[in-house]
Coordinates of C-alpha atoms in Angstrom, one line a residue:
M1 CA -18.7 42.6 -15.6
T2 CA -15.1 41.4 -16.6
S3 CA -12.0 43.6 -16.8
N4 CA -9.9 43.6 -19.9
N5 CA -6.5 42.6 -20.8
N6 CA -4.9 45.4 -19.9
E7 CA -6.3 46.4 -17.3
V8 CA -5.3 43.8 -15.4
R9 CA -2.1 43.5 -16.1
Q10 CA -1.7 47.1 -15.5
Y11 CA -3.5 45.9 -12.1
I12 CA -0.7 42.9 -11.4
D13 CA 2.2 45.1 -12.3
K14 CA 1.2 48.0 -10.0
V15 CA 0.5 45.6 -7.0
L16 CA 4.1 44.1 -7.9
E17 CA 5.8 47.3 -8.2
D18 CA 4.4 48.2 -5.1
I19 CA 6.5 45.6 -2.8
K20 CA 9.4 46.1 -4.7
I21 CA 9.4 50.0 -2.8
K22 CA 7.8 49.2 0.1
N23 CA 9.9 45.6 0.6
P24 CA 13.3 46.6 -0.8
S25 CA 15.9 44.0 -0.9
E26 CA 13.9 41.4 0.2
Y27 CA 14.1 39.8 -3.8
E28 CA 13.5 36.4 -2.4
F29 CA 9.8 37.8 -1.1
H30 CA 9.5 39.9 -4.8
Q31 CA 10.1 36.4 -6.5
A32 CA 7.8 34.7 -4.8
T33 CA 4.9 37.2 -5.3
K34 CA 5.6 37.8 -8.4
E35 CA 5.6 34.1 -9.3
V36 CA 2.0 33.4 -7.7
L37 CA 0.5 37.1 -9.1
S38 CA 1.6 37.0 -12.4
S39 CA -0.6 33.7 -13.1
L40 CA -3.9 35.5 -11.6
K41 CA -4.9 36.3 -14.7
P42 CA -7.1 34.4 -16.0
L43 CA -8.9 34.8 -13.1
L44 CA -9.0 38.2 -12.4
L45 CA -10.3 38.5 -16.3
K46 CA -13.2 36.6 -15.3
E47 CA -13.6 37.1 -11.9
P48 CA -12.7 41.5 -11.3
R49 CA -14.1 41.0 -7.6
Y50 CA -11.2 40.0 -6.3
M51 CA -9.7 43.9 -8.2
Q52 CA -12.7 45.6 -6.5
N53 CA -11.5 44.2 -2.9
S54 CA -8.2 45.0 -3.2
I55 CA -6.9 42.0 -2.6
L56 CA -4.2 41.2 -4.5
E57 CA -2.5 44.7 -2.5
R58 CA -4.3 42.7 1.0
I59 CA -3.1 38.9 0.1
V60 CA 0.5 40.4 0.2
I61 CA 0.8 41.7 3.1
P62 CA 1.3 40.1 6.4
E63 CA -1.4 40.9 9.3
R64 CA 1.3 40.8 11.6
T65 CA 5.1 40.9 12.1
I66 CA 7.0 40.0 15.2
I67 CA 10.6 40.3 15.2
F68 CA 12.4 40.2 18.3
R69 CA 16.1 40.0 20.3
V70 CA 17.5 36.2 20.9
S71 CA 20.1 35.9 23.7
W72 CA 21.6 33.2 25.0
M73 CA 24.6 32.3 26.6
D74 CA 27.5 29.7 24.7
D75 CA 29.5 27.2 26.0
N76 CA 32.3 29.8 26.7
H77 CA 30.2 31.7 28.8
K78 CA 29.5 34.6 26.6
I79 CA 25.9 36.1 25.9
Q80 CA 25.9 35.6 21.6
I81 CA 22.9 37.5 20.2
N82 CA 20.3 36.5 16.8
T83 CA 17.6 37.8 15.4
G84 CA 13.7 35.6 16.2
Y85 CA 10.9 36.2 13.7
R86 CA 7.3 34.9 13.4
V87 CA 5.2 36.3 10.5
Q88 CA 1.9 35.8 10.5
F89 CA 1.0 36.1 6.8
N90 CA -3.1 34.9 6.6
S91 CA -5.4 33.1 8.9
S92 CA -8.6 33.5 6.7
V93 CA -9.0 29.6 6.4
G94 CA -7.3 28.8 9.7
I95 CA -5.5 29.5 12.1
Y96 CA -1.5 29.8 11.5
K97 CA 0.6 27.0 10.3
G98 CA 4.2 26.8 9.4
G99 CA 7.2 26.4 9.9
L100 CA 10.8 27.3 12.0
R101 CA 13.6 27.9 10.1
F102 CA 17.0 28.6 12.3
H103 CA 19.8 28.7 9.5
P104 CA 22.3 32.2 9.3
S105 CA 20.4 33.3 6.0
V106 CA 17.5 33.8 8.1
N107 CA 16.1 37.2 7.3
L108 CA 13.1 39.3 7.3
G109 CA 12.8 38.3 3.5
I110 CA 13.3 34.8 3.6
I111 CA 10.7 34.5 5.9
K112 CA 8.2 36.6 3.9
F113 CA 8.7 34.3 1.2
L114 CA 7.9 31.4 2.9
G115 CA 5.3 32.5 4.7
F116 CA 3.3 33.8 1.8
E117 CA 4.0 30.3 -0.4
Q118 CA 2.8 28.5 3.2
I119 CA -0.8 30.5 2.9
F120 CA -1.5 29.0 -0.5
K121 CA 0.3 25.8 0.1
N122 CA -2.1 25.4 3.3
S123 CA -5.1 26.5 1.2
L124 CA -4.8 23.5 -0.7
T125 CA -4.4 20.9 1.0
G126 CA -8.1 21.2 1.8
L127 CA -7.2 21.6 5.7
S128 CA -8.2 24.1 8.0
I129 CA -4.9 25.9 8.0
G130 CA -3.3 30.0 7.6
G131 CA -0.4 30.8 6.6
A132 CA 2.6 31.7 8.2
K133 CA 6.8 31.1 8.7
G134 CA 9.2 32.0 11.2
G135 CA 12.7 31.5 12.4
S136 CA 16.2 33.1 13.3
D137 CA 20.0 33.9 11.6
F138 CA 20.8 31.1 14.4
D139 CA 23.0 28.3 13.2
P140 CA 22.8 24.6 14.9
K141 CA 25.3 23.4 13.0
G142 CA 28.6 23.2 15.0
K143 CA 26.7 24.1 18.2
S144 CA 26.8 21.8 21.4
D145 CA 23.6 20.2 22.7
G146 CA 23.6 22.6 25.3
E147 CA 23.7 25.9 23.3
I148 CA 20.8 24.9 21.4
L149 CA 18.4 23.8 24.6
R150 CA 20.0 28.1 25.5
F151 CA 19.2 29.2 22.3
C152 CA 15.9 27.5 21.9
Q153 CA 15.0 28.3 25.3
S154 CA 15.2 32.1 24.9
F155 CA 13.6 31.8 21.4
M156 CA 10.7 30.0 23.3
N157 CA 10.7 32.9 26.1
E158 CA 9.2 35.7 23.0
L159 CA 7.7 33.2 20.8
Y160 CA 5.4 31.6 23.7
R161 CA 3.2 35.3 23.4
H162 CA 2.2 35.2 20.5
I163 CA 1.2 31.2 18.8
G164 CA -1.5 29.1 20.4
S165 CA -3.4 25.5 19.7
T166 CA -5.9 27.3 18.2
K167 CA -3.5 30.7 17.3
D168 CA -0.5 29.7 15.4
V169 CA 1.3 25.7 15.6
P170 CA 4.2 26.1 14.0
A171 CA 6.4 23.8 13.3
G172 CA 10.3 22.2 12.0
D173 CA 12.0 23.9 8.9
I174 CA 16.2 23.5 8.0
G175 CA 17.6 23.6 11.0
V176 CA 15.2 22.7 13.3
G177 CA 14.0 18.6 13.6
G178 CA 13.0 16.6 16.3
R179 CA 15.9 17.8 19.0
E180 CA 14.9 21.8 18.9
I181 CA 10.9 20.5 18.7
A182 CA 11.5 19.3 22.2
Y183 CA 13.0 21.8 23.2
L184 CA 10.8 24.3 22.3
F185 CA 7.6 22.5 22.9
G186 CA 9.8 22.1 26.7
Q187 CA 10.3 25.7 27.7
Y188 CA 7.1 26.5 26.1
K189 CA 5.5 24.4 28.7
K190 CA 6.9 25.4 31.1
L191 CA 6.0 29.4 30.3
T192 CA 2.7 28.4 29.7
G193 CA 2.0 25.1 32.4
L194 CA -0.1 24.2 29.1
F195 CA 0.5 20.7 27.7
D196 CA -1.6 21.4 24.4
G197 CA -1.0 20.7 20.2
V198 CA 1.3 23.9 20.2
L199 CA 4.1 22.6 18.1
T200 CA 3.8 20.0 15.7
G201 CA 6.7 17.4 15.2
K202 CA 7.2 16.1 18.5
G203 CA 8.1 13.1 19.6
L204 CA 6.5 10.2 19.8
N205 CA 5.8 10.0 23.6
Y206 CA 4.9 13.5 23.7
G207 CA 2.2 14.2 21.3
G208 CA 3.5 13.5 18.1
S209 CA 2.4 11.6 14.9
M210 CA 3.5 8.5 13.0
A211 CA 5.0 9.1 9.4
R212 CA 5.8 13.1 10.4
T213 CA 9.0 12.8 9.8
E214 CA 8.6 11.3 6.2
A215 CA 5.9 13.2 5.0
T216 CA 7.4 15.7 3.1
G217 CA 9.8 13.4 1.4
Y218 CA 6.9 10.8 0.9
G219 CA 4.3 13.5 -0.8
S220 CA 6.2 15.0 -2.9
V221 CA 7.0 11.2 -5.1
Y222 CA 3.3 11.1 -4.2
F223 CA 2.6 14.2 -6.3
A224 CA 5.3 12.6 -8.6
Q225 CA 3.1 9.5 -9.4
N226 CA 0.0 11.7 -9.6
V227 CA 1.7 13.8 -12.3
L228 CA 3.2 10.7 -14.5
K229 CA -0.3 9.3 -14.3
S230 CA -1.4 12.0 -16.4
V231 CA 0.8 11.8 -19.1
N232 CA 0.5 7.7 -18.8
K233 CA 3.7 7.1 -17.5
E234 CA 4.4 5.2 -14.2
I235 CA 8.1 6.0 -11.7
K236 CA 8.8 2.9 -11.5
G237 CA 11.8 2.2 -13.0
M238 CA 12.6 6.0 -13.2
R239 CA 16.3 7.5 -12.2
C240 CA 15.7 10.2 -10.1
C241 CA 18.2 13.0 -8.1
V242 CA 17.0 14.4 -5.7
S243 CA 19.2 17.3 -4.3
G244 CA 19.5 17.6 -0.2
S245 CA 20.0 15.1 2.4
G246 CA 17.8 16.4 5.4
N247 CA 14.4 15.0 6.1
V248 CA 12.4 15.8 2.7
A249 CA 15.4 14.5 0.7
L250 CA 16.2 11.5 2.5
Y251 CA 11.9 10.4 2.7
T252 CA 11.9 11.2 -0.8
I253 CA 15.1 8.5 -1.7
Q254 CA 13.2 6.0 0.7
K255 CA 9.5 6.3 -0.7
L256 CA 11.4 6.6 -4.3
H257 CA 12.5 2.7 -4.0
T258 CA 9.7 1.5 -2.8
L259 CA 8.3 2.3 -5.3
G260 CA 10.5 0.5 -8.2
A261 CA 12.4 4.3 -9.0
V262 CA 15.6 4.2 -8.5
A263 CA 17.6 7.6 -7.0
V264 CA 21.1 8.2 -8.3
A265 CA 22.1 11.2 -6.5
C266 CA 21.6 13.6 -4.0
S267 CA 23.5 16.1 -1.9
D268 CA 24.6 18.1 1.0
S269 CA 26.3 21.8 1.3
K270 CA 30.1 20.5 0.5
G271 CA 29.1 18.7 -2.3
T272 CA 27.2 15.8 -4.4
L273 CA 27.2 12.0 -4.0
Y274 CA 26.2 10.0 -6.9
H275 CA 25.7 5.9 -6.7
E276 CA 24.9 4.4 -10.5
N277 CA 23.0 1.8 -8.9
G278 CA 20.7 3.7 -6.4
L279 CA 21.3 4.8 -3.2
D280 CA 21.1 2.9 -0.3
F281 CA 18.8 4.7 1.9
E282 CA 19.6 2.7 5.6
T283 CA 23.1 4.2 5.3
L284 CA 22.1 7.8 4.4
K285 CA 19.8 7.8 7.5
E286 CA 22.5 6.4 9.6
I287 CA 24.9 8.9 8.2
K288 CA 22.9 12.0 7.9
E289 CA 20.2 11.3 11.0
V290 CA 22.0 9.3 13.4
N291 CA 25.7 10.4 13.2
H292 CA 25.3 14.1 11.3
G293 CA 28.3 13.6 9.2
D294 CA 29.0 13.9 5.8
L295 CA 27.6 12.7 2.0
K296 CA 31.8 12.1 1.4
T297 CA 31.3 9.2 4.3
Y298 CA 28.9 6.8 1.8
T299 CA 32.4 6.0 -0.8
E300 CA 34.2 4.7 2.1
I301 CA 31.3 2.3 2.5
F302 CA 30.0 1.8 -1.5
E303 CA 33.4 2.2 -3.6
D304 CA 31.3 2.3 -6.9
S305 CA 30.2 5.5 -6.0
I306 CA 31.2 9.4 -6.3
Y307 CA 31.4 12.3 -4.4
T308 CA 32.3 15.6 -6.3
P309 CA 32.9 17.9 -3.4
K310 CA 31.3 21.5 -4.1
E311 CA 35.0 23.2 -4.8
H312 CA 34.8 21.4 -8.4
Y313 CA 31.2 22.6 -10.0
A314 CA 31.5 24.1 -12.9
Q315 CA 30.8 28.1 -12.3
D316 CA 26.9 29.1 -12.3
T317 CA 26.1 25.0 -12.0
H318 CA 25.2 22.6 -9.1
H319 CA 26.6 19.5 -10.2
I320 CA 23.8 17.3 -9.4
W321 CA 22.0 18.4 -12.3
S322 CA 24.3 17.3 -14.6
I323 CA 23.9 14.2 -13.3
P324 CA 20.8 12.2 -16.5
C325 CA 18.3 11.3 -14.6
D326 CA 14.5 10.7 -15.6
I327 CA 13.0 12.8 -12.5
A328 CA 14.9 15.5 -10.6
F329 CA 13.7 16.6 -7.1
P330 CA 15.4 19.5 -6.1
S331 CA 14.8 19.1 -2.3
A332 CA 17.4 21.5 -0.2
T333 CA 17.0 25.3 -0.5
Q334 CA 15.1 28.3 -2.5
N335 CA 16.9 29.0 -5.4
E336 CA 19.2 25.6 -6.3
L337 CA 18.2 25.0 -9.0
N338 CA 19.3 28.2 -11.9
L339 CA 18.9 28.3 -15.9
H340 CA 22.4 26.5 -16.9
D341 CA 20.7 23.7 -14.6
A342 CA 17.8 23.4 -16.3
K343 CA 20.0 23.8 -19.3
N344 CA 22.1 20.9 -17.9
L345 CA 18.8 18.6 -17.0
I346 CA 17.3 19.1 -20.7
A347 CA 19.9 17.9 -22.6
N348 CA 19.9 14.7 -20.7
G349 CA 16.4 14.2 -20.9
V350 CA 15.2 15.0 -17.9
L351 CA 10.9 14.4 -18.0
L352 CA 9.4 15.8 -14.9
V353 CA 11.2 18.1 -11.8
N354 CA 9.6 18.2 -8.8
E355 CA 9.8 20.6 -6.5
G356 CA 10.4 18.6 -2.8
A357 CA 11.8 22.8 -1.5
N358 CA 10.1 25.8 -1.2
M359 CA 10.6 27.9 -4.5
P360 CA 13.9 25.5 -5.7
T361 CA 13.5 26.6 -9.1
T362 CA 14.4 30.4 -10.3
L363 CA 11.8 31.6 -13.1
E364 CA 14.1 32.1 -15.5
A365 CA 14.7 28.1 -15.1
T366 CA 11.5 27.5 -14.6
K367 CA 10.3 29.2 -17.9
Y368 CA 12.8 27.9 -19.6
L369 CA 12.0 23.9 -18.5
I370 CA 8.3 24.5 -19.2
E371 CA 9.0 25.8 -22.4
N372 CA 11.5 22.9 -23.5
G373 CA 8.2 20.4 -22.8
V374 CA 9.3 19.4 -18.9
L375 CA 6.3 18.9 -16.9
F376 CA 6.7 21.1 -13.9
A377 CA 5.6 20.1 -10.2
P378 CA 5.7 23.5 -8.0
A379 CA 6.6 23.4 -4.5
K380 CA 3.5 24.6 -3.0
A381 CA 1.4 22.0 -4.6
A382 CA 4.2 18.7 -4.2
N383 CA 6.2 20.6 -1.3
A384 CA 2.5 20.3 1.0
G385 CA 2.7 16.9 2.7
G386 CA 4.5 18.1 5.6
V387 CA 2.2 20.7 6.6
A388 CA -0.3 18.1 5.9
T389 CA 0.4 15.6 8.4
S390 CA 1.2 18.4 10.9
Q391 CA -2.4 18.8 10.8
L392 CA -2.6 16.0 11.2
E393 CA -0.9 15.6 14.1
M394 CA -3.1 18.8 15.4
A395 CA -6.1 16.4 15.3
Q396 CA -4.5 13.7 17.1
N397 CA -3.7 16.2 19.4
S398 CA -6.7 17.6 19.7
S399 CA -8.9 14.1 20.0
M400 CA -6.3 12.7 22.3
V401 CA -5.6 10.0 19.6
S402 CA -2.8 8.5 17.7
W403 CA -3.2 6.8 14.9
S404 CA -1.0 3.9 13.2
F405 CA 1.6 5.1 10.5
E406 CA -0.5 3.6 8.1
E407 CA -3.4 5.3 8.7
V408 CA -1.5 8.5 8.5
D409 CA 0.5 8.0 4.9
K410 CA -3.3 6.6 3.7
K411 CA -4.7 10.3 4.7
L412 CA -1.2 11.7 3.6
K413 CA -1.4 9.7 0.3
D414 CA -5.3 10.6 -0.2
I415 CA -4.2 14.9 0.7
M416 CA -2.1 14.9 -1.9
D417 CA -3.7 13.1 -4.6
G418 CA -6.6 15.4 -3.3
I419 CA -3.8 18.7 -4.4
F420 CA -3.6 17.2 -7.6
K421 CA -6.7 17.0 -8.4
R422 CA -7.8 20.5 -7.6
A423 CA -4.6 22.2 -8.9
Y424 CA -5.2 20.1 -12.7
E425 CA -8.9 20.6 -12.8
T426 CA -8.1 23.8 -11.8
A427 CA -5.7 24.6 -14.7
K428 CA -7.7 22.9 -17.1
E429 CA -11.0 25.2 -16.3
F430 CA -9.3 28.3 -16.7
G431 CA -7.7 27.3 -20.4
C432 CA -3.8 25.9 -19.7
E433 CA -4.7 21.9 -19.0
G434 CA -1.6 20.5 -17.7
D435 CA 0.0 23.8 -16.4
L436 CA 0.0 23.0 -12.8
I437 CA 2.3 26.2 -11.5
M438 CA -1.4 28.2 -12.9
G439 CA -3.6 25.7 -11.8
T440 CA -1.8 25.4 -7.7
N441 CA -1.9 29.4 -7.6
I442 CA -5.1 30.3 -8.4
A443 CA -6.8 27.3 -6.8
G444 CA -5.0 28.2 -3.5
F445 CA -5.8 32.1 -4.4
K446 CA -8.9 32.0 -4.5
K447 CA -10.4 29.6 -1.5
V448 CA -8.5 32.0 0.2
A449 CA -9.6 35.6 -1.4
D450 CA -13.2 34.3 -1.4
A451 CA -13.0 34.1 2.6
M452 CA -11.1 37.5 3.4
I453 CA -14.2 39.0 0.8
R454 CA -16.8 36.8 3.2
Q455 CA -14.8 38.7 6.3
G456 CA -14.8 41.6 5.3
V457 CA -12.1 44.4 5.5

């Protein structure tokens, strides 16, 4: 039995309309579900059992959504209030896995979009991990260590009830680095009396993994290598723009230089840094990871570099995407590359857009880039290195061993190569060779959907 085009289109449209009605104002979640569901048409035409088992209706609703109050005391002894979230989206293929984000922009819609994306990203790794996401509208910027400690302890006072090494294993994300993970883990240990692999991104001296900090950035570059290889090109000599200056961006820059590419630009919340001869990784790391400073400081060390403040950007554009490059690595946050930016990139001859952040390109920009022949590596695939290495940390915790940096890096590269192969071959199977968005979404969805059917209602 097969379905016809009209039937499948109406089914997908109905599910998407229901999402908007039931989840008003959650625009990022609407965007994420539309991007995935719209690309599943070839699969549903071929295998209508997913429609018959109402998989689309089921997969867009989290298995569990937890919202809680986080009360903490600032340095002036005033009680502050934030909202905490953990959305446990899907555990069909493994325990819940996904990061925690601490940022003022966090709301339920943001967490749901991230958790929904995580389902398919985790599925693509080939590892036994399901999708989840969490966080809070708390902003670590400008807070003292004491304030961050007290917030993390209060956050974990509720979260610990819902997580566990064989249930739900959070990691870091924007605003949650090694310091925050350490505070969260310490409080979890106090509350439970357990020393287990309940959080990933831990310090090396208490259960962390080598290469975890570098993993998302390294993995993004490994994926880009695969994309270029598929069209008989190599990354050596490519000029690259990498938005952001957090872990993902910094270690994308480092790996690019290691492989002979040249990263010429990066950015932070205040502006864009451009260095024609190539950004110096060690200087960037010192500024951002050690001193937690602004990129503008870089120009005091390298006088031939240019820093453009955000207020000087042209309207509706992001300055970094107006800088000529062969490869664009949007690696900061969601929807940071819009239609205007896409037009600027194409005008300057971009070859590949490789998404290092979660859903960093708008749907309009994605469509325009692809229609104009730009190679496009979607986040669910290109961004999967971090969660893959988190699972490797979990494996080391479970077996009570520690692997070398080289061992973890080799496993990471193998995983990223495998993700590309699955996405590429799936697109080819459904008559859309080279369409990595469709290949990624169908491959990630199919594994989860098949498990849901086998496990019953």
